[in-house]
Coordinates of C-alpha atoms and ligand atoms in Angstrom, one line a residue:
Chain A
M3 CA -3.5 -6.5 2.6
H4 CA -3.9 -6.0 6.9
P5 CA -7.3 -6.4 7.6
A6 CA -7.7 -3.3 10.2
P7 CA -10.9 -3.7 12.1
S8 CA -11.7 -0.4 12.1
V9 CA -11.7 -0.3 8.3
I10 CA -13.7 -3.2 8.4
L11 CA -16.5 -2.3 10.8
F12 CA -16.7 0.8 8.7
S13 CA -17.4 -0.2 5.5
T14 CA -19.7 -3.2 6.7
L15 CA -21.8 -0.5 9.1
S16 CA -21.8 2.5 6.8
G17 CA -22.9 0.4 4.4
L18 CA -25.7 -0.8 5.6
G19 CA -26.4 2.4 7.1
F20 CA -26.5 4.3 3.6
G21 CA -28.7 1.3 2.6
L22 CA -31.1 2.2 4.9
L23 CA -31.4 5.9 4.1
A24 CA -31.7 5.5 0.3
F25 CA -34.9 3.2 1.5
L26 CA -35.9 5.8 3.2
G27 CA -35.2 8.6 1.1
L28 CA -37.0 6.6 -2.0
G29 CA -40.2 6.7 0.3
V30 CA -40.1 2.6 0.2
L31 CA -41.4 3.1 3.7
Q32 CA -42.9 6.3 5.3
P33 CA -42.8 6.4 8.8
T34 CA -43.6 9.9 10.6
G35 CA -43.4 11.0 14.1
M36 CA -41.7 8.3 16.8
G37 CA -41.3 5.6 14.0
A38 CA -39.8 7.8 11.9
F39 CA -37.3 9.2 14.4
I40 CA -36.6 5.6 15.5
W41 CA -35.6 4.4 11.5
F42 CA -33.6 7.6 11.2
F43 CA -31.7 6.9 14.3
I44 CA -30.6 3.2 13.4
A45 CA -29.3 4.4 9.8
Y46 CA -27.9 7.8 11.2
A47 CA -26.2 5.0 14.0
L48 CA -24.7 2.5 11.3
A49 CA -24.0 5.2 9.0
V50 CA -22.1 7.9 11.6
G51 CA -20.3 5.2 13.7
G52 CA -19.1 3.3 11.0
L53 CA -17.5 6.8 9.6
I54 CA -16.6 7.6 13.4
S55 CA -14.8 4.1 13.5
S56 CA -12.8 4.9 10.0
T57 CA -11.0 7.5 11.7
F58 CA -9.5 5.2 14.0
H59 CA -7.1 3.9 11.7
L60 CA -5.6 7.5 10.9
G61 CA -2.4 7.9 11.9
R62 CA -3.5 11.9 12.8
P63 CA -7.1 11.7 13.4
E64 CA -6.9 15.1 15.2
R65 CA -6.5 16.7 11.5
A66 CA -9.2 14.8 9.8
L67 CA -10.9 17.7 8.8
K68 CA -7.9 18.4 5.9
A69 CA -9.1 15.6 4.3
F70 CA -12.2 17.4 2.6
K71 CA -9.8 19.6 0.4
Q72 CA -8.6 17.2 -2.5
W73 CA -12.0 16.4 -4.3
R74 CA -10.6 16.7 -7.7
S75 CA -8.2 13.8 -7.6
S76 CA -8.7 11.8 -4.4
W77 CA -11.6 9.4 -3.8
L78 CA -11.0 9.7 0.0
S79 CA -11.6 13.0 -0.1
R80 CA -15.0 12.7 -2.3
E81 CA -16.0 10.1 0.0
G82 CA -15.7 12.6 2.9
I83 CA -17.8 15.0 1.4
C84 CA -20.5 12.8 -0.3
A85 CA -21.1 11.4 3.1
V86 CA -21.4 14.6 5.0
V87 CA -23.6 16.1 2.2
A88 CA -25.6 12.9 2.3
L89 CA -26.0 13.2 6.0
L90 CA -27.1 16.6 5.7
V91 CA -29.6 16.1 3.4
M92 CA -31.6 13.1 4.8
G93 CA -31.2 15.0 8.3
L94 CA -33.7 17.6 6.8
Y95 CA -35.7 15.0 5.4
A96 CA -35.9 13.1 8.6
I97 CA -36.9 16.4 10.3
G98 CA -39.6 16.6 8.1
A99 CA -40.9 13.0 8.4
I100 CA -40.3 13.5 12.2
F101 CA -41.6 16.5 12.9
L102 CA -44.0 17.8 10.4
G103 CA -45.2 14.6 9.2
T104 CA -44.7 15.1 5.7
H105 CA -42.0 13.5 3.1
W106 CA -40.4 15.9 0.8
T107 CA -39.9 13.7 -1.7
V108 CA -37.3 15.5 -4.3
L109 CA -35.3 15.6 -1.0
G110 CA -35.5 12.7 -0.2
V111 CA -34.4 11.1 -3.8
V112 CA -31.4 13.6 -3.7
G113 CA -30.5 11.9 -0.2
A114 CA -31.2 8.4 -1.6
V115 CA -28.6 9.5 -4.6
L116 CA -26.2 10.6 -1.8
S117 CA -26.1 7.6 -0.1
V118 CA -25.9 5.2 -2.5
L119 CA -22.8 7.4 -3.9
T120 CA -21.4 7.6 -0.6
V121 CA -20.8 3.8 -0.9
F122 CA -20.0 3.9 -4.5
T123 CA -16.8 6.3 -3.3
T124 CA -16.0 4.0 -0.6
A125 CA -15.9 1.3 -3.1
M126 CA -13.8 3.4 -5.6
I127 CA -11.1 4.1 -2.9
Y128 CA -10.3 0.3 -3.1
T129 CA -11.1 -0.1 -6.7
Q130 CA -8.6 2.9 -7.4
F131 CA -5.4 0.6 -6.6
K132 CA -3.3 -0.7 -9.4
T133 CA -1.7 -1.8 -7.3
V134 CA -3.6 -4.4 -5.7
P135 CA -4.9 -6.2 -8.8
R136 CA -7.8 -8.1 -6.8
W137 CA -9.5 -5.0 -5.8
H138 CA -8.8 -3.2 -9.4
N139 CA -11.8 -4.1 -11.4
I140 CA -15.4 -3.6 -11.5
T141 CA -16.6 -6.4 -9.3
T142 CA -15.2 -3.9 -6.2
P143 CA -18.2 -1.5 -6.7
A144 CA -20.9 -4.0 -8.0
M145 CA -20.0 -6.0 -4.9
F146 CA -20.0 -2.8 -2.5
L147 CA -23.4 -1.3 -4.0
S148 CA -25.5 -4.6 -4.3
I149 CA -24.1 -5.2 -0.6
C150 CA -25.4 -1.9 0.7
I151 CA -29.1 -2.0 -1.4
A152 CA -29.5 -5.7 -0.3
G153 CA -28.4 -4.9 3.4
G154 CA -30.9 -1.8 3.1
A155 CA -33.9 -3.5 1.8
L156 CA -33.5 -6.3 4.4
L157 CA -32.8 -3.9 7.4
A158 CA -36.0 -2.1 5.8
G159 CA -38.1 -4.9 6.3
Q160 CA -38.8 -5.2 2.3
V161 CA -39.2 -9.1 2.1
T162 CA -40.4 -9.2 -1.4
L163 CA -37.5 -6.6 -2.4
A164 CA -34.6 -8.2 -0.1
I165 CA -34.7 -11.9 -1.5
P166 CA -34.0 -11.0 -4.8
L167 CA -31.6 -8.1 -3.8
L168 CA -29.6 -10.4 -1.8
I169 CA -29.1 -13.3 -4.3
L170 CA -28.0 -10.3 -6.6
A171 CA -25.3 -9.4 -3.6
A172 CA -24.2 -12.9 -3.4
L173 CA -23.8 -12.9 -7.3
A174 CA -21.5 -10.1 -7.0
Q175 CA -19.6 -11.5 -4.3
L176 CA -19.1 -14.8 -5.8
A177 CA -18.0 -12.4 -9.2
H178 CA -15.3 -10.7 -7.1
W179 CA -13.8 -13.8 -5.5
V180 CA -13.5 -15.3 -8.8
V181 CA -12.1 -12.3 -10.6
G182 CA -9.9 -11.9 -7.6
D183 CA -8.1 -15.2 -7.0
K184 CA -7.0 -14.7 -11.2
A185 CA -6.7 -11.1 -10.8
L186 CA -2.8 -11.1 -9.8
E187 CA -1.7 -13.5 -12.4
A188 CA -3.7 -11.4 -15.0
S189 CA -2.2 -8.1 -14.1
G190 CA 1.3 -9.5 -15.6
T191 CA 3.1 -8.0 -12.8
D192 CA 5.8 -10.5 -11.3
M193 CA 8.8 -10.6 -9.7
G194 CA 10.6 -10.2 -13.5
T195 CA 8.5 -6.9 -14.2
A196 CA 9.0 -5.6 -10.3
T197 CA 12.8 -5.7 -10.7
G198 CA 13.4 -5.4 -14.3
L199 CA 15.4 -8.4 -14.5
G200 CA 12.6 -11.1 -15.7
D201 CA 14.0 -11.5 -19.3
R202 CA 17.6 -12.5 -18.0
G203 CA 16.0 -15.7 -16.2
T204 CA 14.1 -16.8 -12.9
V205 CA 14.2 -14.1 -10.0
R206 CA 14.4 -15.2 -6.8
A207 CA 14.4 -13.2 -3.2
F208 CA 17.8 -14.1 -2.3
E209 CA 17.8 -11.6 1.2
P210 CA 15.5 -9.5 2.5
P211 CA 16.7 -5.9 3.4
H212 CA 16.3 -6.1 6.6
T213 CA 16.3 -9.2 9.3
G214 CA 13.0 -8.0 11.0
T215 CA 9.7 -6.9 9.9
N216 CA 8.5 -3.6 8.7
Y217 CA 5.6 -1.6 7.9
L218 CA 5.5 -2.7 4.3
L219 CA 5.5 -6.1 5.6
K220 CA 2.9 -5.4 8.0
E221 CA 0.4 -3.1 6.2
F222 CA 0.8 -5.2 2.6
V223 CA 2.0 -8.9 3.0
Y224 CA -0.5 -10.1 5.1
V225 CA -1.0 -13.8 4.9
I226 CA -2.5 -14.9 8.3
G227 CA -5.7 -16.9 7.8
R228 CA -5.4 -17.0 4.0
K229 CA -5.2 -21.1 4.4
H230 CA -8.4 -20.8 5.9
A231 CA -10.2 -18.3 2.9
A232 CA -12.0 -21.3 1.5
K233 CA -14.0 -21.9 4.8
L234 CA -14.4 -18.5 5.6
R235 CA -16.0 -18.0 2.0
I236 CA -18.2 -20.7 2.9
V237 CA -19.2 -18.9 6.3
A238 CA -19.6 -15.3 5.3
M239 CA -22.1 -16.4 2.3
G240 CA -24.1 -18.2 4.5
L241 CA -24.7 -15.9 7.0
M242 CA -24.8 -12.9 4.3
V243 CA -27.3 -14.3 2.4
V244 CA -28.0 -17.9 2.6
A245 CA -29.2 -17.6 6.6
P246 CA -31.4 -13.9 5.9
I247 CA -33.1 -15.6 2.9
V248 CA -34.2 -18.8 5.0
L249 CA -35.5 -16.5 7.7
L250 CA -37.1 -14.2 5.5
A251 CA -38.7 -17.1 4.0
L252 CA -40.1 -18.2 7.1
T253 CA -41.5 -14.8 8.4
Q254 CA -43.9 -15.7 5.4
L255 CA -45.3 -18.7 6.4
A256 CA -48.9 -18.0 7.6
S257 CA -48.2 -19.9 11.0
V258 CA -45.2 -17.2 11.8
S259 CA -46.6 -13.9 12.8
G260 CA -46.2 -11.0 15.5
T261 CA -43.2 -10.6 17.5
A262 CA -42.1 -14.5 16.0
D263 CA -42.0 -12.3 12.9
H264 CA -40.0 -9.4 14.1
V265 CA -37.4 -11.9 16.0
L266 CA -36.8 -13.7 12.7
A267 CA -36.4 -10.7 10.8
A268 CA -33.5 -9.1 13.4
L269 CA -31.8 -12.3 13.2
A270 CA -31.9 -12.1 9.5
V271 CA -30.2 -8.3 10.1
I272 CA -27.7 -9.8 12.3
S273 CA -26.9 -13.0 10.4
H274 CA -26.4 -10.5 7.4
L275 CA -24.3 -7.8 9.5
V276 CA -21.8 -10.8 10.3
G277 CA -21.6 -12.3 7.2
V278 CA -20.7 -9.0 5.4
F279 CA -18.0 -8.2 8.1
A280 CA -16.7 -11.6 7.7
A281 CA -16.6 -11.0 3.6
R282 CA -15.0 -7.5 4.2
W283 CA -12.1 -9.4 6.4
L284 CA -11.2 -11.4 3.5
F285 CA -11.7 -8.4 1.0
F286 CA -8.1 -7.3 2.7
A287 CA -6.5 -10.7 4.1
Q288 CA -6.9 -12.0 0.6
A289 CA -5.8 -8.7 -1.2
E290 CA -2.1 -9.1 -2.5
H291 CA -0.7 -5.9 -3.0
V292 CA 2.4 -5.9 -5.6
V293 CA 4.7 -4.7 -3.3
G294 CA 4.7 -8.1 -1.9
L295 CA 6.8 -9.3 -5.3
Y296 CA 10.1 -7.1 -4.3
Y297 CA 9.7 -9.8 -1.0
G298 CA 9.1 -12.6 -3.2
K299 CA 5.7 -13.2 -1.6
R300 CA 2.5 -12.1 -2.8
Chain B
M3 CA -3.3 20.2 -4.5
T4 CA -2.5 16.5 -4.9
T5 CA -3.7 17.1 -8.7
L6 CA -0.5 16.3 -10.8
P7 CA 1.6 19.0 -12.9
T8 CA 1.5 18.1 -16.3
S9 CA 4.9 18.6 -16.9
T10 CA 8.0 19.9 -14.4
D11 CA 10.5 22.4 -15.3
R12 CA 13.3 19.5 -14.5
K13 CA 13.3 16.1 -13.9
L14 CA 15.4 15.3 -10.7
G15 CA 16.3 11.5 -9.9
L16 CA 18.5 9.1 -9.7
V17 CA 20.3 6.7 -11.8
I18 CA 21.3 3.0 -9.9
D19 CA 23.5 0.8 -11.5
L20 CA 22.6 -2.9 -10.6
D21 CA 26.1 -3.6 -12.0
T22 CA 27.7 -2.1 -9.7
C23 CA 26.0 -2.3 -6.5
V24 CA 28.0 -4.7 -4.0
G25 CA 25.0 -4.7 -1.6
C26 CA 27.1 -3.1 1.4
H27 CA 24.0 -1.2 2.7
A28 CA 26.0 2.5 3.2
C29 CA 23.5 4.0 1.2
V30 CA 20.6 2.6 3.7
I31 CA 22.9 4.4 6.5
S32 CA 23.7 7.2 5.5
C33 CA 19.9 8.1 4.3
K34 CA 18.5 7.1 7.8
G35 CA 21.2 9.1 9.4
W36 CA 20.6 12.3 7.1
N37 CA 17.1 12.3 7.4
T38 CA 16.8 11.8 10.7
E39 CA 18.6 14.7 11.8
N40 CA 17.2 16.8 9.0
Y41 CA 14.1 17.8 7.1
G42 CA 11.0 16.6 8.5
A43 CA 10.3 14.3 11.5
P44 CA 13.0 12.0 12.7
L45 CA 12.6 8.2 11.2
A46 CA 11.4 6.1 14.3
D47 CA 12.9 3.0 15.2
T48 CA 10.6 0.5 17.9
D49 CA 12.2 -2.0 20.0
A50 CA 15.6 -1.0 18.3
Y51 CA 17.6 -2.8 21.1
G52 CA 14.9 -5.8 21.5
A53 CA 13.9 -9.3 20.0
N54 CA 11.6 -7.4 17.3
P55 CA 13.3 -4.1 16.0
S56 CA 11.5 -2.6 13.6
G57 CA 12.5 1.2 12.0
T58 CA 11.5 3.5 9.1
F59 CA 13.9 3.4 6.0
L60 CA 13.5 5.8 2.8
N61 CA 15.8 3.5 1.1
R62 CA 16.5 -0.3 1.3
V63 CA 18.9 -2.8 -0.4
H64 CA 16.9 -5.9 -1.5
S65 CA 19.4 -9.3 -3.3
Y66 CA 18.2 -11.2 -5.8
E67 CA 19.2 -14.2 -7.6
V68 CA 18.4 -14.6 -11.5
Q69 CA 19.4 -18.1 -12.8
P70 CA 19.3 -17.7 -16.9
A71 CA 17.4 -20.6 -18.5
N72 CA 20.3 -21.7 -20.2
D73 CA 22.1 -23.2 -17.2
A74 CA 24.3 -20.2 -17.4
P75 CA 25.6 -19.2 -13.8
A76 CA 23.4 -17.9 -11.5
Q77 CA 23.7 -14.2 -10.5
L78 CA 23.4 -12.5 -7.2
I79 CA 21.9 -8.9 -8.2
H80 CA 21.6 -6.4 -4.9
F81 CA 19.3 -3.9 -5.8
P82 CA 18.9 -0.6 -4.0
K83 CA 15.0 0.8 -3.8
S84 CA 13.9 4.5 -2.7
C85 CA 11.3 6.4 -4.2
L86 CA 11.4 6.6 -7.6
H87 CA 9.6 10.1 -8.1
C88 CA 7.5 9.2 -10.4
E89 CA 6.1 11.7 -13.0
D90 CA 2.7 9.7 -12.9
A91 CA 2.7 9.3 -9.0
P92 CA -0.5 7.7 -7.9
C93 CA 0.6 8.3 -4.5
V94 CA -0.1 12.3 -4.9
T95 CA -3.5 11.8 -6.6
V96 CA -4.7 9.8 -3.9
C97 CA -3.9 11.9 -0.8
P98 CA -7.2 13.4 0.5
T99 CA -5.2 16.6 2.0
G100 CA -3.1 18.0 -0.3
A101 CA -0.2 16.6 2.1
S102 CA 1.9 14.4 -0.8
Y103 CA 2.6 16.5 -3.9
K104 CA 4.9 17.0 -6.9
R105 CA 7.3 20.1 -7.0
V106 CA 6.5 21.7 -11.0
E107 CA 10.0 23.2 -10.5
D108 CA 12.1 19.9 -10.1
G109 CA 9.6 17.3 -10.5
I110 CA 10.4 16.2 -6.1
V111 CA 7.7 14.0 -4.7
L112 CA 7.1 15.1 -1.3
V113 CA 5.0 15.0 1.9
N114 CA 4.0 18.2 3.9
E115 CA 4.1 16.7 7.4
A116 CA 2.3 19.1 8.9
D117 CA -1.0 18.5 6.7
C118 CA -0.6 14.6 6.6
I119 CA -3.6 12.7 8.5
G120 CA -1.6 9.3 8.3
C121 CA -4.2 7.8 6.0
G122 CA -2.1 5.2 4.5
L123 CA -3.5 5.8 1.0
C124 CA -0.2 6.9 -0.5
A125 CA 1.7 3.8 0.1
W126 CA -1.2 1.5 -0.9
A127 CA -1.0 3.4 -4.0
C128 CA 2.8 3.3 -4.7
P129 CA 3.6 -0.4 -5.9
Y130 CA 7.7 0.3 -5.2
G131 CA 7.3 0.0 -1.3
A132 CA 9.0 3.7 -1.4
R133 CA 6.9 5.3 1.5
E134 CA 6.3 4.3 5.0
M135 CA 4.5 5.4 7.8
D136 CA 6.3 6.3 10.7
A137 CA 5.4 4.2 14.0
V138 CA 6.1 7.1 16.1
E139 CA 5.3 10.1 14.0
K140 CA 2.2 8.9 12.8
V141 CA 2.9 10.7 9.6
M142 CA 4.2 9.2 6.0
K143 CA 7.9 9.0 5.4
K144 CA 9.5 9.0 1.9
C145 CA 12.5 9.9 0.2
T146 CA 13.0 13.9 -0.3
L147 CA 15.6 13.2 -2.8
C148 CA 17.8 15.0 -0.2
V149 CA 16.1 18.3 -1.3
D150 CA 17.6 20.1 2.2
R151 CA 21.0 19.0 0.8
I152 CA 21.0 19.4 -3.1
Y153 CA 20.1 23.1 -2.5
N154 CA 21.8 23.9 0.3
E155 CA 24.4 26.6 0.3
N156 CA 25.7 25.6 3.8
L157 CA 27.4 22.6 2.3
P158 CA 30.5 22.6 0.6
E159 CA 29.7 21.7 -2.9
E160 CA 30.8 18.4 -3.5
D161 CA 28.0 17.4 -0.5
R162 CA 25.0 19.2 -2.7
E163 CA 24.1 15.9 -3.7
P164 CA 21.8 13.0 -1.9
A165 CA 23.2 11.3 0.8
C166 CA 23.0 8.4 -0.7
V167 CA 24.8 9.2 -3.6
R168 CA 27.6 10.8 -1.7
T169 CA 28.2 7.9 0.5
C170 CA 28.3 5.0 -1.9
P171 CA 31.4 3.5 -2.5
A172 CA 30.9 1.9 -5.4
G173 CA 29.7 4.6 -7.3
A174 CA 26.5 2.6 -8.0
R175 CA 24.3 5.5 -7.4
H176 CA 23.8 8.7 -9.7
F177 CA 22.2 12.1 -9.2
G178 CA 20.8 14.8 -12.0
D179 CA 18.2 16.0 -14.2
F180 CA 16.6 13.7 -16.9
A181 CA 15.3 16.8 -18.7
D182 CA 18.0 17.3 -19.9
P183 CA 19.5 15.1 -22.5
D184 CA 23.5 16.2 -21.9
S185 CA 23.5 15.2 -18.0
N186 CA 25.2 12.7 -16.4
V187 CA 22.1 10.6 -15.7
S188 CA 20.2 10.9 -19.2
K189 CA 23.6 9.9 -20.7
L190 CA 24.3 7.0 -18.3
T191 CA 20.1 6.0 -19.2
A192 CA 20.8 6.2 -22.9
E193 CA 24.1 4.2 -22.9
R194 CA 23.1 1.3 -20.5
G195 CA 19.8 0.9 -21.6
G196 CA 18.2 2.3 -18.3
M197 CA 14.9 0.4 -17.6
D198 CA 11.8 1.4 -15.6
L199 CA 10.5 -0.8 -13.0
M200 CA 7.1 -2.1 -13.4
P201 CA 6.2 -0.2 -16.0
E202 CA 2.8 -2.0 -16.5
M203 CA 1.8 0.3 -13.7
G204 CA 2.1 3.8 -15.5
T205 CA 3.8 5.3 -13.2
K206 CA 6.6 6.7 -15.7
P207 CA 9.4 6.5 -12.9
V208 CA 11.8 9.4 -13.4
N209 CA 14.3 7.2 -11.8
K210 CA 16.2 4.1 -13.7
Y211 CA 17.9 1.3 -13.2
L212 CA 20.9 0.2 -15.3
P213 CA 21.1 -3.4 -16.0
P214 CA 23.5 -5.8 -14.6
R215 CA 26.0 -7.0 -17.5
P216 CA 25.4 -11.1 -18.0
K217 CA 27.9 -13.0 -16.8
D218 CA 29.7 -14.8 -19.9
R219 CA 30.7 -17.8 -18.3
D220 CA 31.6 -19.6 -14.8
R221 CA 34.6 -18.1 -13.3
S222 CA 34.4 -20.1 -9.8
E223 CA 37.4 -22.4 -11.2
D224 CA 39.4 -20.0 -12.6
V225 CA 43.1 -19.8 -11.1
D226 CA 44.7 -16.4 -10.6
I227 CA 48.4 -15.9 -13.0
L228 CA 50.0 -14.4 -9.4
A229 CA 48.3 -17.5 -7.5
P230 CA 51.8 -19.6 -7.8
F231 CA 53.9 -16.9 -6.4
L232 CA 51.3 -17.2 -3.4
E233 CA 52.4 -20.6 -2.3
P234 CA 53.9 -20.9 1.1
V235 CA 57.7 -20.8 0.6
A236 CA 58.5 -23.3 3.7
A237 CA 56.4 -25.7 4.4
E238 CA 58.2 -26.1 7.9
P239 CA 59.3 -23.3 9.5
T240 CA 62.7 -22.8 10.6
G241 CA 64.9 -20.2 12.9
F242 CA 63.5 -18.6 15.7
L243 CA 59.6 -19.9 14.1
G244 CA 60.9 -23.4 14.4
W245 CA 61.7 -22.9 17.6
L246 CA 58.6 -21.5 18.9
D247 CA 56.8 -23.8 17.2
K248 CA 58.4 -26.3 18.8
A249 CA 58.0 -24.8 22.0
L250 CA 54.6 -24.3 21.8
T251 CA 53.6 -28.0 20.7
T252 CA 55.5 -29.1 23.8
M253 CA 53.3 -26.6 26.2
P254 CA 50.6 -28.5 27.6
G255 CA 47.8 -28.3 25.3
G256 CA 49.8 -27.3 22.5
K257 CA 49.5 -31.1 20.6
S258 CA 45.8 -30.9 20.1
Ligands
SF4_3 S1 8.0 5.7 -6.3 FE1 5.8 5.5 -4.9 S2 6.4 7.2 -3.7 FE2 8.0 7.6 -5.2 S3 6.4 9.0 -6.8 FE3 6.6 6.6 -7.6 S4 4.6 5.7 -6.8 FE4 5.0 7.7 -5.2
SF4_4 S1 -0.9 9.2 4.6 FE1 -0.9 11.5 4.6 S2 0.3 11.9 2.4 FE2 -0.4 9.8 2.5 S3 -2.4 10.1 1.2 FE3 -2.8 9.9 4.0 S4 -2.8 12.2 4.0 FE4 -1.8 12.4 2.0
SF4_5 S1 18.0 10.8 -1.8 FE1 18.4 11.0 0.1 S2 16.3 10.5 0.9 FE2 16.2 9.8 -1.3 S3 17.2 7.8 -0.6 FE3 19.0 8.9 -0.7 S4 19.4 9.6 1.0 FE4 17.5 8.9 1.2

């Protein structure tokens, strides 16, 4: 699949933003006044920034509002609704924290659930596609959700929570890679079933239907950079999980304190964000859409 | 509404005969022509006369070579592919706007281009590559089953069928109602073992493909019984041709 930067940016940033909102809503940290304003500003900037960036991949962004209609069947529609409701509920909660110095617990919990649910709907957009076997399994939502929660804990400065959650996220990401690498084979779909000619012999693509490229090849048969996938996976995992854990562990040392603490924590967040971005790039670039089989490609 | 109808009154679709298709691409061109001039946004071409031409098509013809396991001769099979108007169309249910829908009256899957936001999800959901985002209009294009021909009373009766079917010089494409067991397409499917593409995807395609008849033996060495009559009668030209041959040979450069 073509790794569109706007979509990767969206899932990376808004995943982190909604993760932070979940921790704020659950009252794990309870800032008030100016402190609360800064926390909520960061969370909203990430979540809303991600959402805005996702509209750049629409052909007709001016019609984006129409996308809220079909929640009965469409995960994209559900995602849109869920995101807006989560942001509204958490907005109310933020007003209480910033201006009234109170934390409406029930509202916060509802907002936290909705925030996590939003990330789940995003994951389900990809998971639903039978046409992309690498995505069509439980490791996709597991990976999206665990990374969202681990990122939220990291950004919320919850060191003791963040380390185990990051390890959990790493396991989910690994599972997604391991299961994903075998998914196309395991799906049973090949050139034989695609053409219906498989039981007559070995099917080989003899001539494509067109001499140039087309939308299908550009969107679904993206192979650039696949050969570097193994290296990129190591880089992604290192930046997303290993480096943040080491940096967080350093903040726990008695000799490190004050500003150094904050610098280390900030570095951990940045490293994590870049790592998730790389992992998401791979999520798309490595995903094989079955339509490639009609071209003898994968 | 992007939830699918539980059943449709009719099931209009195509039968594509892989035995007869000669791979001439006439259906590709007639489809592009009709659908650029009629229903919906025209089908764009970008850099049409440049180095990297690319364009939107609703129907494309692949060619495959099938090598049987028992060393029998390989077969070349031309393979036209357009929307299969699936009964359980995953492209419809993913659409967030309701732009994609399946008609209750005849089962045709269409896109309301005024509602399409160009998110591309329906093309992701289609296993067959039957949907293409138009590079200029930025909306999703797909086969309409020539909905603007089949019911069009301004056209002469014989033209009220899809452009690709009407055009095919080999008669490899057939149009009809699969809900009617006595229709031409239902009979062809039953007689010739019409098959689904990627049945494991659960899309329940309406369009059926007729498998090519197997080649019984290698015919490449066969000699036609009329071949002896096509032998040249005289190896050396005589009369006027003989004179011309000599004259041309003696001209400068003629001996080469
Ligand atoms: S062939 Fe593709 S576009 Fe057509 S109905 Fe089936 S899934 Fe949808
Ligand atoms: S590209 Fe258009 S028709 Fe397809 S899912 Fe998106 S809005 Fe619906
Ligand atoms: S039915 Fe019409 S739109 Fe569909 S492939 Fe044939 S010519 Fe094209």
